[in-house]
Amino acid sequence: MAPPSPSSCSANPATGILLMTIAMLSIPMVDGLAKYLSAGYSPLFIGFARYAVAGLIVLPIAAARNGAQIFPTEKRISHLLRTLFLVVSMTLYFLALARIPLATAISAFFIGPIVAVVLSIFILKERMTWPKVMSLVLGFIGALVILRPGAELNPGLLLAFGAGLCFAFYLIATRLTAQQSDPIKTLAFQCVFGTLLLTPQAIATWSTPRWSDLVFFLGLGLFSAFSHMLSIAAFRFAEASTLSPLVYLELIGAALIGYYAFGEIPNPFTIIGALLIILAGLVLLRRRKR
């Protein structure tokens, strides 16, 4: 898949917005299924199942598009690091989902893109600007509001924040590979290598899925692959500055699934902290658009 040209990228932004909206509202389905399954299975095993099933879906697509060359050949170290950070992030996040409400977990997790700004200054040698400083301050305050220092420490919150920090490193590694790599090859590598990384922890926590739960494990991989494919396709129709704010639809989707599927109602601190983190992200997006 060749990178979209500037003209084709904005040729049909409405299509890109629609695809990205569906993708962002699909991702919380993965979280909801993982939370449901965590009642009977280890989150470590669930993480393995997600990658394994997604791999079974993505690999035939990659083979049909690229033949035997289904994995990227350039910047392999960056691809390895990218997948490693994502696997650790997902594992911590699934462990958090077993302990705290969906909306709280995703709110804490969204500190990741803000932290990535700090990392980009030291790793990618990007310039510090006042909008970046403002974004970091807002994100930090939002994280403090959610964490509430002095309140009873919740291990689930710490796991969610840890997942967000690992996701920040994943974003940096992705930026190092994105310009040269075919997205379908990248996704295929991510699924296969991620499955291999997660195999030891799956064996250690193995529970043979019940027949009645197989459909949920299948849905875990399907929604994961589906949302990734849609988000990749979205960037062929619209620019990043148009699509990036839509990632916060994940918060809405997570809150709805948490409420209707698990009876979870976000507390005021989670809502205020999430709004501050969203505002921090929007400050960055506005700077990039300019």
PDB file of N, CA and C in Angstrom, residues 98-172:
ATOM      1  N   ALA A  98      -9.552  -5.357  34.601  1.00  0.00           N
ATOM      2  CA  ALA A  98     -10.098  -6.345  35.530  1.00  0.00           C
ATOM      3  C   ALA A  98     -10.342  -5.756  36.912  1.00  0.00           C
ATOM      4  N   ARG A  99      -9.832  -4.519  37.151  1.00  0.00           N
ATOM      5  CA  ARG A  99      -9.888  -3.937  38.488  1.00  0.00           C
ATOM      6  C   ARG A  99     -10.673  -2.632  38.593  1.00  0.00           C
ATOM      7  N   ILE A 100     -10.753  -1.867  37.501  1.00  0.00           N
ATOM      8  CA  ILE A 100     -11.399  -0.554  37.562  1.00  0.00           C
ATOM      9  C   ILE A 100     -12.381  -0.395  36.411  1.00  0.00           C
ATOM     10  N   PRO A 101     -13.295   0.583  36.496  1.00  0.00           N
ATOM     11  CA  PRO A 101     -14.271   0.801  35.426  1.00  0.00           C
ATOM     12  C   PRO A 101     -13.601   1.160  34.097  1.00  0.00           C
ATOM     13  N   LEU A 102     -14.300   0.841  33.014  1.00  0.00           N
ATOM     14  CA  LEU A 102     -13.787   1.097  31.667  1.00  0.00           C
ATOM     15  C   LEU A 102     -13.423   2.564  31.452  1.00  0.00           C
ATOM     16  N   ALA A 103     -14.343   3.459  31.791  1.00  0.00           N
ATOM     17  CA  ALA A 103     -14.124   4.885  31.538  1.00  0.00           C
ATOM     18  C   ALA A 103     -12.925   5.403  32.328  1.00  0.00           C
ATOM     19  N   THR A 104     -12.738   4.912  33.547  1.00  0.00           N
ATOM     20  CA  THR A 104     -11.599   5.334  34.349  1.00  0.00           C
ATOM     21  C   THR A 104     -10.290   4.845  33.735  1.00  0.00           C
ATOM     22  N   ALA A 105     -10.286   3.594  33.270  1.00  0.00           N
ATOM     23  CA  ALA A 105      -9.078   3.022  32.675  1.00  0.00           C
ATOM     24  C   ALA A 105      -8.669   3.771  31.409  1.00  0.00           C
ATOM     25  N   ILE A 106      -9.626   4.031  30.526  1.00  0.00           N
ATOM     26  CA  ILE A 106      -9.281   4.698  29.264  1.00  0.00           C
ATOM     27  C   ILE A 106      -8.891   6.145  29.507  1.00  0.00           C
ATOM     28  N   SER A 107      -9.484   6.789  30.518  1.00  0.00           N
ATOM     29  CA  SER A 107      -9.109   8.167  30.840  1.00  0.00           C
ATOM     30  C   SER A 107      -7.653   8.239  31.297  1.00  0.00           C
ATOM     31  N   ALA A 108      -7.255   7.321  32.178  1.00  0.00           N
ATOM     32  CA  ALA A 108      -5.866   7.282  32.641  1.00  0.00           C
ATOM     33  C   ALA A 108      -4.926   6.907  31.503  1.00  0.00           C
ATOM     34  N   PHE A 109      -5.365   6.010  30.642  1.00  0.00           N
ATOM     35  CA  PHE A 109      -4.545   5.552  29.528  1.00  0.00           C
ATOM     36  C   PHE A 109      -4.225   6.687  28.553  1.00  0.00           C
ATOM     37  N   PHE A 110      -5.135   7.640  28.408  1.00  0.00           N
ATOM     38  CA  PHE A 110      -4.962   8.712  27.429  1.00  0.00           C
ATOM     39  C   PHE A 110      -3.884   9.716  27.828  1.00  0.00           C
ATOM     40  N   ILE A 111      -3.227   9.486  28.963  1.00  0.00           N
ATOM     41  CA  ILE A 111      -2.068  10.315  29.293  1.00  0.00           C
ATOM     42  C   ILE A 111      -0.908   9.997  28.347  1.00  0.00           C
ATOM     43  N   GLY A 112      -0.973   8.838  27.687  1.00  0.00           N
ATOM     44  CA  GLY A 112       0.090   8.394  26.801  1.00  0.00           C
ATOM     45  C   GLY A 112       0.477   9.387  25.716  1.00  0.00           C
ATOM     46  N   PRO A 113      -0.487   9.883  24.903  1.00  0.00           N
ATOM     47  CA  PRO A 113      -0.122  10.847  23.859  1.00  0.00           C
ATOM     48  C   PRO A 113       0.499  12.130  24.398  1.00  0.00           C
ATOM     49  N   ILE A 114       0.134  12.518  25.621  1.00  0.00           N
ATOM     50  CA  ILE A 114       0.724  13.715  26.217  1.00  0.00           C
ATOM     51  C   ILE A 114       2.180  13.444  26.594  1.00  0.00           C
ATOM     52  N   VAL A 115       2.432  12.275  27.196  1.00  0.00           N
ATOM     53  CA  VAL A 115       3.801  11.906  27.555  1.00  0.00           C
ATOM     54  C   VAL A 115       4.668  11.781  26.305  1.00  0.00           C
ATOM     55  N   ALA A 116       4.061  11.332  25.209  1.00  0.00           N
ATOM     56  CA  ALA A 116       4.816  11.184  23.961  1.00  0.00           C
ATOM     57  C   ALA A 116       5.413  12.517  23.500  1.00  0.00           C
ATOM     58  N   VAL A 117       4.763  13.624  23.866  1.00  0.00           N
ATOM     59  CA  VAL A 117       5.288  14.946  23.518  1.00  0.00           C
ATOM     60  C   VAL A 117       6.635  15.169  24.210  1.00  0.00           C
ATOM     61  N   VAL A 118       6.711  14.817  25.495  1.00  0.00           N
ATOM     62  CA  VAL A 118       7.966  14.964  26.244  1.00  0.00           C
ATOM     63  C   VAL A 118       9.041  14.066  25.633  1.00  0.00           C
ATOM     64  N   LEU A 119       8.678  12.826  25.343  1.00  0.00           N
ATOM     65  CA  LEU A 119       9.641  11.890  24.779  1.00  0.00           C
ATOM     66  C   LEU A 119      10.145  12.355  23.413  1.00  0.00           C
ATOM     67  N   SER A 120       9.260  12.963  22.617  1.00  0.00           N
ATOM     68  CA  SER A 120       9.666  13.407  21.284  1.00  0.00           C
ATOM     69  C   SER A 120      10.733  14.497  21.360  1.00  0.00           C
ATOM     70  N   ILE A 121      10.713  15.267  22.442  1.00  0.00           N
ATOM     71  CA  ILE A 121      11.717  16.331  22.606  1.00  0.00           C
ATOM     72  C   ILE A 121      13.101  15.730  22.845  1.00  0.00           C
ATOM     73  N   PHE A 122      13.163  14.671  23.653  1.00  0.00           N
ATOM     74  CA  PHE A 122      14.457  14.073  23.993  1.00  0.00           C
ATOM     75  C   PHE A 122      14.902  13.016  22.980  1.00  0.00           C
ATOM     76  N   ILE A 123      13.952  12.264  22.427  1.00  0.00           N
ATOM     77  CA  ILE A 123      14.316  11.164  21.526  1.00  0.00           C
ATOM     78  C   ILE A 123      14.363  11.622  20.069  1.00  0.00           C
ATOM     79  N   LEU A 124      13.344  12.368  19.650  1.00  0.00           N
ATOM     80  CA  LEU A 124      13.265  12.810  18.260  1.00  0.00           C
ATOM     81  C   LEU A 124      13.822  14.211  18.052  1.00  0.00           C
ATOM     82  N   LYS A 125      14.293  14.844  19.154  1.00  0.00           N
ATOM     83  CA  LYS A 125      14.895  16.183  19.095  1.00  0.00           C
ATOM     84  C   LYS A 125      13.925  17.236  18.556  1.00  0.00           C
ATOM     85  N   GLU A 126      12.639  17.084  18.886  1.00  0.00           N
ATOM     86  CA  GLU A 126      11.657  18.085  18.487  1.00  0.00           C
ATOM     87  C   GLU A 126      11.744  19.285  19.430  1.00  0.00           C
ATOM     88  N   ARG A 127      11.217  20.410  18.976  1.00  0.00           N
ATOM     89  CA  ARG A 127      11.344  21.671  19.719  1.00  0.00           C
ATOM     90  C   ARG A 127      10.236  21.807  20.771  1.00  0.00           C
ATOM     91  N   MET A 128      10.603  22.288  21.948  1.00  0.00           N
ATOM     92  CA  MET A 128       9.598  22.581  22.983  1.00  0.00           C
ATOM     93  C   MET A 128       8.955  23.928  22.674  1.00  0.00           C
ATOM     94  N   THR A 129       7.627  23.985  22.732  1.00  0.00           N
ATOM     95  CA  THR A 129       6.881  25.220  22.465  1.00  0.00           C
ATOM     96  C   THR A 129       5.905  25.462  23.602  1.00  0.00           C
ATOM     97  N   TRP A 130       5.351  26.670  23.634  1.00  0.00           N
ATOM     98  CA  TRP A 130       4.387  26.998  24.697  1.00  0.00           C
ATOM     99  C   TRP A 130       3.119  26.135  24.625  1.00  0.00           C
ATOM    100  N   PRO A 131       2.577  25.851  23.435  1.00  0.00           N
ATOM    101  CA  PRO A 131       1.432  24.935  23.406  1.00  0.00           C
ATOM    102  C   PRO A 131       1.759  23.562  23.984  1.00  0.00           C
ATOM    103  N   LYS A 132       2.982  23.084  23.749  1.00  0.00           N
ATOM    104  CA  LYS A 132       3.378  21.800  24.322  1.00  0.00           C
ATOM    105  C   LYS A 132       3.444  21.891  25.845  1.00  0.00           C
ATOM    106  N   VAL A 133       3.998  22.980  26.345  1.00  0.00           N
ATOM    107  CA  VAL A 133       4.066  23.172  27.797  1.00  0.00           C
ATOM    108  C   VAL A 133       2.662  23.204  28.393  1.00  0.00           C
ATOM    109  N   MET A 134       1.760  23.956  27.740  1.00  0.00           N
ATOM    110  CA  MET A 134       0.376  24.049  28.225  1.00  0.00           C
ATOM    111  C   MET A 134      -0.287  22.673  28.218  1.00  0.00           C
ATOM    112  N   SER A 135      -0.051  21.915  27.145  1.00  0.00           N
ATOM    113  CA  SER A 135      -0.633  20.585  27.046  1.00  0.00           C
ATOM    114  C   SER A 135      -0.120  19.677  28.159  1.00  0.00           C
ATOM    115  N   LEU A 136       1.176  19.741  28.424  1.00  0.00           N
ATOM    116  CA  LEU A 136       1.759  18.902  29.466  1.00  0.00           C
ATOM    117  C   LEU A 136       1.201  19.252  30.842  1.00  0.00           C
ATOM    118  N   VAL A 137       1.052  20.546  31.116  1.00  0.00           N
ATOM    119  CA  VAL A 137       0.510  20.982  32.407  1.00  0.00           C
ATOM    120  C   VAL A 137      -0.929  20.497  32.574  1.00  0.00           C
ATOM    121  N   LEU A 138      -1.739  20.677  31.531  1.00  0.00           N
ATOM    122  CA  LEU A 138      -3.134  20.234  31.599  1.00  0.00           C
ATOM    123  C   LEU A 138      -3.227  18.716  31.761  1.00  0.00           C
ATOM    124  N   GLY A 139      -2.400  17.990  30.995  1.00  0.00           N
ATOM    125  CA  GLY A 139      -2.412  16.534  31.104  1.00  0.00           C
ATOM    126  C   GLY A 139      -1.983  16.063  32.474  1.00  0.00           C
ATOM    127  N   PHE A 140      -0.971  16.722  33.044  1.00  0.00           N
ATOM    128  CA  PHE A 140      -0.485  16.348  34.372  1.00  0.00           C
ATOM    129  C   PHE A 140      -1.554  16.614  35.435  1.00  0.00           C
ATOM    130  N   ILE A 141      -2.217  17.764  35.328  1.00  0.00           N
ATOM    131  CA  ILE A 141      -3.278  18.087  36.288  1.00  0.00           C
ATOM    132  C   ILE A 141      -4.428  17.084  36.158  1.00  0.00           C
ATOM    133  N   GLY A 142      -4.780  16.754  34.900  1.00  0.00           N
ATOM    134  CA  GLY A 142      -5.838  15.767  34.675  1.00  0.00           C
ATOM    135  C   GLY A 142      -5.498  14.422  35.293  1.00  0.00           C
ATOM    136  N   ALA A 143      -4.229  14.009  35.148  1.00  0.00           N
ATOM    137  CA  ALA A 143      -3.810  12.740  35.740  1.00  0.00           C
ATOM    138  C   ALA A 143      -3.891  12.792  37.260  1.00  0.00           C
ATOM    139  N   LEU A 144      -3.499  13.914  37.850  1.00  0.00           N
ATOM    140  CA  LEU A 144      -3.572  14.060  39.307  1.00  0.00           C
ATOM    141  C   LEU A 144      -5.019  14.014  39.795  1.00  0.00           C
ATOM    142  N   VAL A 145      -5.928  14.633  39.040  1.00  0.00           N
ATOM    143  CA  VAL A 145      -7.334  14.634  39.434  1.00  0.00           C
ATOM    144  C   VAL A 145      -7.877  13.202  39.438  1.00  0.00           C
ATOM    145  N   ILE A 146      -7.508  12.427  38.415  1.00  0.00           N
ATOM    146  CA  ILE A 146      -7.986  11.040  38.343  1.00  0.00           C
ATOM    147  C   ILE A 146      -7.348  10.201  39.451  1.00  0.00           C
ATOM    148  N   LEU A 147      -6.036  10.388  39.649  1.00  0.00           N
ATOM    149  CA  LEU A 147      -5.309   9.585  40.632  1.00  0.00           C
ATOM    150  C   LEU A 147      -5.637   9.997  42.069  1.00  0.00           C
ATOM    151  N   ARG A 148      -5.891  11.307  42.282  1.00  0.00           N
ATOM    152  CA  ARG A 148      -6.231  11.851  43.593  1.00  0.00           C
ATOM    153  C   ARG A 148      -5.227  11.447  44.670  1.00  0.00           C
ATOM    154  N   PRO A 149      -4.006  12.027  44.635  1.00  0.00           N
ATOM    155  CA  PRO A 149      -3.010  11.714  45.670  1.00  0.00           C
ATOM    156  C   PRO A 149      -3.587  11.952  47.068  1.00  0.00           C
ATOM    157  N   GLY A 150      -3.349  11.038  47.942  1.00  0.00           N
ATOM    158  CA  GLY A 150      -3.897  11.148  49.292  1.00  0.00           C
ATOM    159  C   GLY A 150      -5.104  10.257  49.484  1.00  0.00           C
ATOM    160  N   ALA A 151      -5.802   9.943  48.371  1.00  0.00           N
ATOM    161  CA  ALA A 151      -6.915   9.006  48.459  1.00  0.00           C
ATOM    162  C   ALA A 151      -6.351   7.583  48.502  1.00  0.00           C
ATOM    163  N   GLU A 152      -7.212   6.628  48.743  1.00  0.00           N
ATOM    164  CA  GLU A 152      -6.774   5.240  48.786  1.00  0.00           C
ATOM    165  C   GLU A 152      -6.198   4.840  47.430  1.00  0.00           C
ATOM    166  N   LEU A 153      -4.978   4.337  47.420  1.00  0.00           N
ATOM    167  CA  LEU A 153      -4.281   4.022  46.176  1.00  0.00           C
ATOM    168  C   LEU A 153      -4.928   2.813  45.512  1.00  0.00           C
ATOM    169  N   ASN A 154      -5.286   2.980  44.235  1.00  0.00           N
ATOM    170  CA  ASN A 154      -5.924   1.907  43.483  1.00  0.00           C
ATOM    171  C   ASN A 154      -4.912   1.306  42.518  1.00  0.00           C
ATOM    172  N   PRO A 155      -4.536   0.035  42.689  1.00  0.00           N
ATOM    173  CA  PRO A 155      -3.563  -0.586  41.779  1.00  0.00           C
ATOM    174  C   PRO A 155      -4.020  -0.557  40.320  1.00  0.00           C
ATOM    175  N   GLY A 156      -5.336  -0.643  40.100  1.00  0.00           N
ATOM    176  CA  GLY A 156      -5.844  -0.606  38.738  1.00  0.00           C
ATOM    177  C   GLY A 156      -5.527   0.704  38.036  1.00  0.00           C
ATOM    178  N   LEU A 157      -5.625   1.813  38.779  1.00  0.00           N
ATOM    179  CA  LEU A 157      -5.282   3.115  38.209  1.00  0.00           C
ATOM    180  C   LEU A 157      -3.804   3.181  37.825  1.00  0.00           C
ATOM    181  N   LEU A 158      -2.948   2.672  38.706  1.00  0.00           N
ATOM    182  CA  LEU A 158      -1.517   2.677  38.418  1.00  0.00           C
ATOM    183  C   LEU A 158      -1.213   1.836  37.183  1.00  0.00           C
ATOM    184  N   LEU A 159      -1.895   0.714  37.034  1.00  0.00           N
ATOM    185  CA  LEU A 159      -1.710  -0.127  35.857  1.00  0.00           C
ATOM    186  C   LEU A 159      -2.151   0.609  34.594  1.00  0.00           C
ATOM    187  N   ALA A 160      -3.266   1.339  34.672  1.00  0.00           N
ATOM    188  CA  ALA A 160      -3.763   2.084  33.508  1.00  0.00           C
ATOM    189  C   ALA A 160      -2.797   3.200  33.122  1.00  0.00           C
ATOM    190  N   PHE A 161      -2.272   3.916  34.114  1.00  0.00           N
ATOM    191  CA  PHE A 161      -1.283   4.952  33.823  1.00  0.00           C
ATOM    192  C   PHE A 161      -0.006   4.333  33.249  1.00  0.00           C
ATOM    193  N   GLY A 162       0.396   3.184  33.800  1.00  0.00           N
ATOM    194  CA  GLY A 162       1.555   2.488  33.254  1.00  0.00           C
ATOM    195  C   GLY A 162       1.349   2.086  31.809  1.00  0.00           C
ATOM    196  N   ALA A 163       0.127   1.655  31.487  1.00  0.00           N
ATOM    197  CA  ALA A 163      -0.209   1.314  30.100  1.00  0.00           C
ATOM    198  C   ALA A 163      -0.085   2.542  29.209  1.00  0.00           C
ATOM    199  N   GLY A 164      -0.530   3.696  29.713  1.00  0.00           N
ATOM    200  CA  GLY A 164      -0.426   4.926  28.945  1.00  0.00           C
ATOM    201  C   GLY A 164       1.014   5.331  28.697  1.00  0.00           C
ATOM    202  N   LEU A 165       1.885   5.141  29.706  1.00  0.00           N
ATOM    203  CA  LEU A 165       3.301   5.478  29.553  1.00  0.00           C
ATOM    204  C   LEU A 165       3.952   4.586  28.494  1.00  0.00           C
ATOM    205  N   CYS A 166       3.660   3.293  28.528  1.00  0.00           N
ATOM    206  CA  CYS A 166       4.205   2.386  27.507  1.00  0.00           C
ATOM    207  C   CYS A 166       3.664   2.734  26.125  1.00  0.00           C
ATOM    208  N   PHE A 167       2.414   3.167  26.087  1.00  0.00           N
ATOM    209  CA  PHE A 167       1.825   3.569  24.808  1.00  0.00           C
ATOM    210  C   PHE A 167       2.545   4.786  24.241  1.00  0.00           C
ATOM    211  N   ALA A 168       3.037   5.662  25.108  1.00  0.00           N
ATOM    212  CA  ALA A 168       3.796   6.825  24.644  1.00  0.00           C
ATOM    213  C   ALA A 168       5.062   6.384  23.912  1.00  0.00           C
ATOM    214  N   PHE A 169       5.762   5.397  24.464  1.00  0.00           N
ATOM    215  CA  PHE A 169       6.949   4.866  23.780  1.00  0.00           C
ATOM    216  C   PHE A 169       6.565   4.196  22.466  1.00  0.00           C
ATOM    217  N   TYR A 170       5.419   3.528  22.459  1.00  0.00           N
ATOM    218  CA  TYR A 170       4.917   2.923  21.217  1.00  0.00           C
ATOM    219  C   TYR A 170       4.684   3.986  20.145  1.00  0.00           C
ATOM    220  N   LEU A 171       4.128   5.135  20.532  1.00  0.00           N
ATOM    221  CA  LEU A 171       3.879   6.207  19.578  1.00  0.00           C
ATOM    222  C   LEU A 171       5.179   6.737  18.982  1.00  0.00           C
ATOM    223  N   ILE A 172       6.210   6.862  19.823  1.00  0.00           N
ATOM    224  CA  ILE A 172       7.498   7.325  19.328  1.00  0.00           C
ATOM    225  C   ILE A 172       8.085   6.317  18.338  1.00  0.00           C
TER     226      ILE A 172
END
